[in-house]
Amino acid sequence: MKLKAKNRELTGKAARRLRHEGLLPAVVYGQGHKPKNLELDEREFGRVFARAGHTQLVDLVVESGRPQKVLIKAVQISPRKNSPIHVDFHQLSLREKMQIEVPLTFVGEAVGVRLGNGDLLPLSQSLRVETLPTTIPESIEIDVSGLEEADATIHVSDVVLPEGVTAVEDGDTPLVKLQPHRVSEAGEEAEGAGEGEAPAEGAEDSTEA
């Protein structure tokens, strides 16, 4: 994916004027590189970001120069308009491994859910891995179909990762489990009240004639 950019002279509060022209202020940085201020076409960036997210490499072309391999590191969003107002790019060395959060995708239908033994409870939405920039997976699939008994859990050590990708987190870290159904306290109280107790002797009304 290719994204065009221009060098940006306006910085700080003055950069707000760019957004009125459909432009988006950005900065690219990386190890061994001085941060560089850029401006992007907002619509073009939106199309690229929708496909690349935070895990796929983007060819950033500045002023018709050579493409730079970057990741979209951070996107600042306006709370009023729900639109991007600033972008951070991270320029990468394709020969050096990096750590990155990769989204988890849960696939399949848990046997325990179908049998009524519990509900599927995701415990994490991403997994931190180490890999080369060229082998970053778009997402990591976790097959939950084998979860049958209540409290059955899939841990980091159970996940099969693509070649060249290793998990950074501890292997005992739980990612998803079959949460058993809980009986509400209100339900238990109602059940207890239905059983009732025999009235104590002499507890009847004793209205005098």
CSV table of N, CA, C and O in Angstrom, one decimal, residues 19 24 42 75-86:
chain,number,residue,atom,x,y,z
A,19,ARG,N,-6.1,21.3,8.3
A,19,ARG,CA,-7.4,20.5,8.3
A,19,ARG,C,-8.5,21.2,7.6
A,19,ARG,O,-9.4,20.5,7.1
A,24,LEU,N,-3.9,16.6,6.5
A,24,LEU,CA,-3.7,16.0,7.9
A,24,LEU,C,-2.3,16.1,8.3
A,24,LEU,O,-1.4,15.6,7.6
A,42,GLU,N,-6.2,13.9,3.7
A,42,GLU,CA,-7.0,13.2,4.7
A,42,GLU,C,-7.8,12.0,4.1
A,42,GLU,O,-7.8,10.9,4.7
A,75,VAL,N,-2.9,7.3,15.8
A,75,VAL,CA,-3.8,8.2,15.1
A,75,VAL,C,-4.6,9.0,16.2
A,75,VAL,O,-5.3,8.3,16.9
A,76,GLN,N,-4.4,10.3,16.2
A,76,GLN,CA,-5.2,11.1,17.2
A,76,GLN,C,-6.5,11.4,16.6
A,76,GLN,O,-6.6,11.9,15.4
A,77,ILE,N,-7.6,11.2,17.3
A,77,ILE,CA,-8.9,11.4,16.8
A,77,ILE,C,-9.6,12.6,17.5
A,77,ILE,O,-9.5,12.7,18.7
A,78,SER,N,-10.3,13.4,16.8
A,78,SER,CA,-11.1,14.5,17.3
A,78,SER,C,-12.3,14.0,18.0
A,78,SER,O,-13.1,13.3,17.4
A,79,PRO,N,-12.5,14.2,19.3
A,79,PRO,CA,-13.7,13.7,20.0
A,79,PRO,C,-15.0,14.4,19.5
A,79,PRO,O,-16.1,13.8,19.6
A,80,ARG,N,-14.9,15.6,18.9
A,80,ARG,CA,-16.1,16.2,18.4
A,80,ARG,C,-16.5,15.7,17.1
A,80,ARG,O,-17.7,15.4,16.9
A,81,LYS,N,-15.6,15.6,16.2
A,81,LYS,CA,-15.9,15.2,14.8
A,81,LYS,C,-15.6,13.7,14.5
A,81,LYS,O,-16.0,13.2,13.5
A,82,ASN,N,-15.0,13.0,15.5
A,82,ASN,CA,-14.7,11.6,15.3
A,82,ASN,C,-13.9,11.4,14.0
A,82,ASN,O,-14.1,10.4,13.3
A,83,SER,N,-12.9,12.3,13.8
A,83,SER,CA,-12.1,12.2,12.6
A,83,SER,C,-10.6,12.4,13.0
A,83,SER,O,-10.3,13.0,14.0
A,84,PRO,N,-9.7,11.9,12.2
A,84,PRO,CA,-8.3,12.0,12.5
A,84,PRO,C,-7.8,13.4,12.5
A,84,PRO,O,-8.2,14.2,11.6
A,85,ILE,N,-6.9,13.8,13.4
A,85,ILE,CA,-6.4,15.2,13.4
A,85,ILE,C,-4.8,15.1,13.4
A,85,ILE,O,-4.2,16.2,13.2
A,86,HIS,N,-4.2,14.0,13.7
A,86,HIS,CA,-2.8,13.9,13.6
A,86,HIS,C,-2.4,12.4,13.5
A,86,HIS,O,-3.1,11.5,14.1
